[in-house]
């Protein structure tokens, strides 16, 4: 996946245009279908008095559950939209995102990446384990890495295209 350019719309809001291969489209769609990975109670309030924390934590949990429902609804619509990826060659597609959709997609990808990291036991940046990974761990590791890849490409679009 490669960022191509930004474009302006009639409303003045910008959009980002990407080139993406057929294989990358398949990977991206599989990663998006893994959402959600994090429980709505994953985020914890840690400062304040016990009663204050309890009340604020309940509000946070409710807000995160609502956000998860909203993201899930948007994701279903996103996946069901025909022509999301416009084929240019047998193996290459164009993919356009509004700034709002890009922000939302980054949040979805981050949930999948962090959720897989949590499922893997929150591994540190250290040399790979010497033990053999299970099939489930291998899938979680792949999803975590692919989510990170897509996030980096999307974030790179904010800086502009790479020089040719």
mmCIF file of C-alpha atoms in Angstrom:
data_model
loop_
_atom_site.group_PDB
_atom_site.id
_atom_site.type_symbol
_atom_site.label_atom_id
_atom_site.label_comp_id
_atom_site.label_asym_id
_atom_site.label_seq_id
_atom_site.Cartn_x
_atom_site.Cartn_y
_atom_site.Cartn_z
ATOM 1 C CA UNK A 1 0.000 0.000 0.000
ATOM 2 C CA UNK A 2 1.380 3.364 -0.998
ATOM 3 C CA UNK A 3 0.119 6.893 -0.424
ATOM 4 C CA UNK A 4 -0.289 8.674 -3.767
ATOM 5 C CA UNK A 5 -1.749 12.134 -3.103
ATOM 6 C CA UNK A 6 -4.311 14.274 -1.326
ATOM 7 C CA UNK A 7 -7.293 15.674 -3.155
ATOM 8 C CA UNK A 8 -9.817 18.368 -2.349
ATOM 9 C CA UNK A 9 -13.561 17.820 -2.598
ATOM 10 C CA UNK A 10 -16.342 20.324 -3.330
ATOM 11 C CA UNK A 11 -16.933 20.670 0.430
ATOM 12 C CA UNK A 12 -13.293 21.606 0.960
ATOM 13 C CA UNK A 13 -12.594 18.512 3.060
ATOM 14 C CA UNK A 14 -9.539 16.627 1.914
ATOM 15 C CA UNK A 15 -9.224 13.013 0.916
ATOM 16 C CA UNK A 16 -6.229 10.726 0.736
ATOM 17 C CA UNK A 17 -5.592 8.469 -2.258
ATOM 18 C CA UNK A 18 -3.654 5.214 -1.934
ATOM 19 C CA UNK A 19 -2.471 2.551 -4.337
ATOM 20 C CA UNK A 20 -2.977 -0.920 -2.911
ATOM 21 C CA UNK A 21 -2.284 -4.367 -4.306
ATOM 22 C CA UNK A 22 -4.856 -7.134 -4.530
ATOM 23 C CA UNK A 23 -3.041 -9.062 -1.773
ATOM 24 C CA UNK A 24 -2.956 -5.999 0.487
ATOM 25 C CA UNK A 25 -6.696 -5.461 -0.040
ATOM 26 C CA UNK A 26 -7.295 -9.034 1.147
ATOM 27 C CA UNK A 27 -5.032 -8.518 4.172
ATOM 28 C CA UNK A 28 -6.657 -5.196 5.081
ATOM 29 C CA UNK A 29 -10.176 -6.631 4.872
ATOM 30 C CA UNK A 30 -9.181 -9.629 7.015
ATOM 31 C CA UNK A 31 -7.608 -7.350 9.613
ATOM 32 C CA UNK A 32 -10.690 -5.102 9.722
ATOM 33 C CA UNK A 33 -12.956 -8.110 10.231
ATOM 34 C CA UNK A 34 -11.025 -8.908 13.428
ATOM 35 C CA UNK A 35 -12.381 -5.759 15.085
ATOM 36 C CA UNK A 36 -12.951 -5.497 18.018
ATOM 37 C CA UNK A 37 -10.097 -7.147 19.866
ATOM 38 C CA UNK A 38 -9.994 -5.048 23.045
ATOM 39 C CA UNK A 39 -12.669 -5.372 25.712
ATOM 40 C CA UNK A 40 -14.521 -2.126 26.439
ATOM 41 C CA UNK A 41 -13.123 -2.369 30.003
ATOM 42 C CA UNK A 42 -9.490 -2.425 28.829
ATOM 43 C CA UNK A 43 -8.909 1.272 29.597
ATOM 44 C CA UNK A 44 -8.648 1.898 33.328
ATOM 45 C CA UNK A 45 -8.801 5.094 35.365
ATOM 46 C CA UNK A 46 -6.040 5.007 37.949
ATOM 47 C CA UNK A 47 -6.058 8.366 39.709
ATOM 48 C CA UNK A 48 -8.525 9.714 42.237
ATOM 49 C CA UNK A 49 -10.407 8.501 45.272
ATOM 50 C CA UNK A 50 -11.987 5.037 45.286
ATOM 51 C CA UNK A 51 -15.574 6.273 44.835
ATOM 52 C CA UNK A 52 -14.507 8.828 42.224
ATOM 53 C CA UNK A 53 -12.576 6.183 40.276
ATOM 54 C CA UNK A 54 -15.520 3.782 40.407
ATOM 55 C CA UNK A 55 -17.973 6.369 39.026
ATOM 56 C CA UNK A 56 -15.578 7.633 36.365
ATOM 57 C CA UNK A 57 -14.641 4.085 35.372
ATOM 58 C CA UNK A 58 -18.296 3.244 34.836
ATOM 59 C CA UNK A 59 -18.684 6.323 32.602
ATOM 60 C CA UNK A 60 -15.525 5.392 30.694
ATOM 61 C CA UNK A 61 -16.715 1.804 30.207
ATOM 62 C CA UNK A 62 -20.071 3.034 28.879
ATOM 63 C CA UNK A 63 -18.382 5.515 26.536
ATOM 64 C CA UNK A 64 -15.977 2.871 25.236
ATOM 65 C CA UNK A 65 -18.832 0.412 24.666
ATOM 66 C CA UNK A 66 -20.744 3.086 22.721
ATOM 67 C CA UNK A 67 -17.654 3.931 20.669
ATOM 68 C CA UNK A 68 -17.187 0.233 19.924
ATOM 69 C CA UNK A 69 -20.809 -0.033 18.697
ATOM 70 C CA UNK A 70 -20.372 3.079 16.533
ATOM 71 C CA UNK A 71 -17.104 1.783 15.070
ATOM 72 C CA UNK A 72 -18.648 -1.627 14.401
ATOM 73 C CA UNK A 73 -21.601 -0.012 12.597
ATOM 74 C CA UNK A 74 -19.269 2.168 10.499
ATOM 75 C CA UNK A 75 -17.075 -0.825 9.752
ATOM 76 C CA UNK A 76 -20.024 -2.878 8.496
ATOM 77 C CA UNK A 77 -21.027 -0.001 6.215
ATOM 78 C CA UNK A 78 -17.421 0.466 5.076
ATOM 79 C CA UNK A 79 -17.038 -3.226 4.201
ATOM 80 C CA UNK A 80 -20.405 -3.319 2.410
ATOM 81 C CA UNK A 81 -19.726 -0.272 0.222
ATOM 82 C CA UNK A 82 -19.230 -1.430 -3.370
ATOM 83 C CA UNK A 83 -16.351 0.125 -5.269
ATOM 84 C CA UNK A 84 -14.366 0.902 -2.119
ATOM 85 C CA UNK A 85 -11.290 -0.284 -4.006
ATOM 86 C CA UNK A 86 -11.214 0.839 -7.663
ATOM 87 C CA UNK A 87 -9.307 -1.623 -9.837
ATOM 88 C CA UNK A 88 -6.692 -0.064 -12.117
ATOM 89 C CA UNK A 89 -4.786 -3.154 -13.257
ATOM 90 C CA UNK A 90 -5.371 -6.846 -12.532
ATOM 91 C CA UNK A 91 -3.294 -6.524 -9.335
ATOM 92 C CA UNK A 92 -3.539 -2.822 -8.410
ATOM 93 C CA UNK A 93 -6.354 -0.781 -6.908
ATOM 94 C CA UNK A 94 -6.964 2.844 -5.904
ATOM 95 C CA UNK A 95 -8.335 3.435 -2.456
ATOM 96 C CA UNK A 96 -9.591 6.835 -1.274
ATOM 97 C CA UNK A 97 -10.265 7.865 2.313
ATOM 98 C CA UNK A 98 -11.683 11.078 3.697
ATOM 99 C CA UNK A 99 -9.762 12.577 6.602
ATOM 100 C CA UNK A 100 -12.583 11.470 8.927
ATOM 101 C CA UNK A 101 -12.524 7.895 7.615
ATOM 102 C CA UNK A 102 -8.752 7.798 7.874
ATOM 103 C CA UNK A 103 -8.884 8.789 11.546
ATOM 104 C CA UNK A 104 -11.573 6.209 12.221
ATOM 105 C CA UNK A 105 -9.647 3.504 10.328
ATOM 106 C CA UNK A 106 -6.531 4.273 12.369
ATOM 107 C CA UNK A 107 -8.553 3.712 15.557
ATOM 108 C CA UNK A 108 -9.867 0.363 14.265
ATOM 109 C CA UNK A 109 -6.383 -0.783 13.262
ATOM 110 C CA UNK A 110 -4.990 0.312 16.626
ATOM 111 C CA UNK A 111 -7.646 -1.698 18.482
ATOM 112 C CA UNK A 112 -6.717 -4.798 16.482
ATOM 113 C CA UNK A 113 -2.964 -4.226 16.930
ATOM 114 C CA UNK A 114 -3.128 -3.551 20.675
ATOM 115 C CA UNK A 115 -5.729 -6.287 21.216
ATOM 116 C CA UNK A 116 -3.477 -8.860 19.541
ATOM 117 C CA UNK A 117 -0.522 -7.597 21.578
ATOM 118 C CA UNK A 118 -2.548 -8.102 24.783
ATOM 119 C CA UNK A 119 -3.579 -11.619 23.672
ATOM 120 C CA UNK A 120 0.091 -12.422 23.059
ATOM 121 C CA UNK A 121 0.880 -11.517 26.674
ATOM 122 C CA UNK A 122 2.116 -7.962 26.011
ATOM 123 C CA UNK A 123 5.529 -9.004 24.715
ATOM 124 C CA UNK A 124 8.361 -6.512 25.036
ATOM 125 C CA UNK A 125 10.641 -5.501 22.185
ATOM 126 C CA UNK A 126 13.132 -8.289 22.661
ATOM 127 C CA UNK A 127 14.497 -11.138 20.601
ATOM 128 C CA UNK A 128 11.835 -13.618 19.513
ATOM 129 C CA UNK A 129 10.943 -16.411 21.877
ATOM 130 C CA UNK A 130 12.724 -19.665 21.267
ATOM 131 C CA UNK A 131 9.568 -21.674 21.757
ATOM 132 C CA UNK A 132 7.315 -22.505 18.856
ATOM 133 C CA UNK A 133 4.244 -20.296 18.480
ATOM 134 C CA UNK A 134 0.819 -21.904 18.394
ATOM 135 C CA UNK A 135 -1.403 -21.343 15.357
ATOM 136 C CA UNK A 136 -3.495 -18.854 17.353
ATOM 137 C CA UNK A 137 -0.364 -16.959 18.466
ATOM 138 C CA UNK A 138 0.956 -16.918 14.899
ATOM 139 C CA UNK A 139 -2.320 -15.433 13.659
ATOM 140 C CA UNK A 140 -2.319 -12.824 16.434
ATOM 141 C CA UNK A 141 1.309 -11.915 15.661
ATOM 142 C CA UNK A 142 0.534 -11.583 11.950
ATOM 143 C CA UNK A 143 -2.552 -9.450 12.629
ATOM 144 C CA UNK A 144 -0.573 -7.245 15.006
ATOM 145 C CA UNK A 145 2.208 -6.687 12.460
ATOM 146 C CA UNK A 146 -0.145 -6.108 9.514
ATOM 147 C CA UNK A 147 -2.222 -3.641 11.537
ATOM 148 C CA UNK A 148 0.974 -1.777 12.347
ATOM 149 C CA UNK A 149 1.970 -1.750 8.674
ATOM 150 C CA UNK A 150 -1.357 -0.255 7.579
ATOM 151 C CA UNK A 151 -1.242 2.288 10.412
ATOM 152 C CA UNK A 152 2.233 3.439 9.348
ATOM 153 C CA UNK A 153 1.141 3.935 5.729
ATOM 154 C CA UNK A 154 -1.928 5.908 6.804
ATOM 155 C CA UNK A 155 0.074 8.032 9.246
ATOM 156 C CA UNK A 156 2.699 8.629 6.560
ATOM 157 C CA UNK A 157 0.004 10.163 4.353
ATOM 158 C CA UNK A 158 -0.264 13.057 6.798
ATOM 159 C CA UNK A 159 3.350 13.909 5.941
ATOM 160 C CA UNK A 160 2.854 13.659 2.180
ATOM 161 C CA UNK A 161 4.071 11.287 -0.526
ATOM 162 C CA UNK A 162 7.600 9.907 -0.578
ATOM 163 C CA UNK A 163 9.899 11.406 -3.200
ATOM 164 C CA UNK A 164 9.908 9.409 -6.438
#
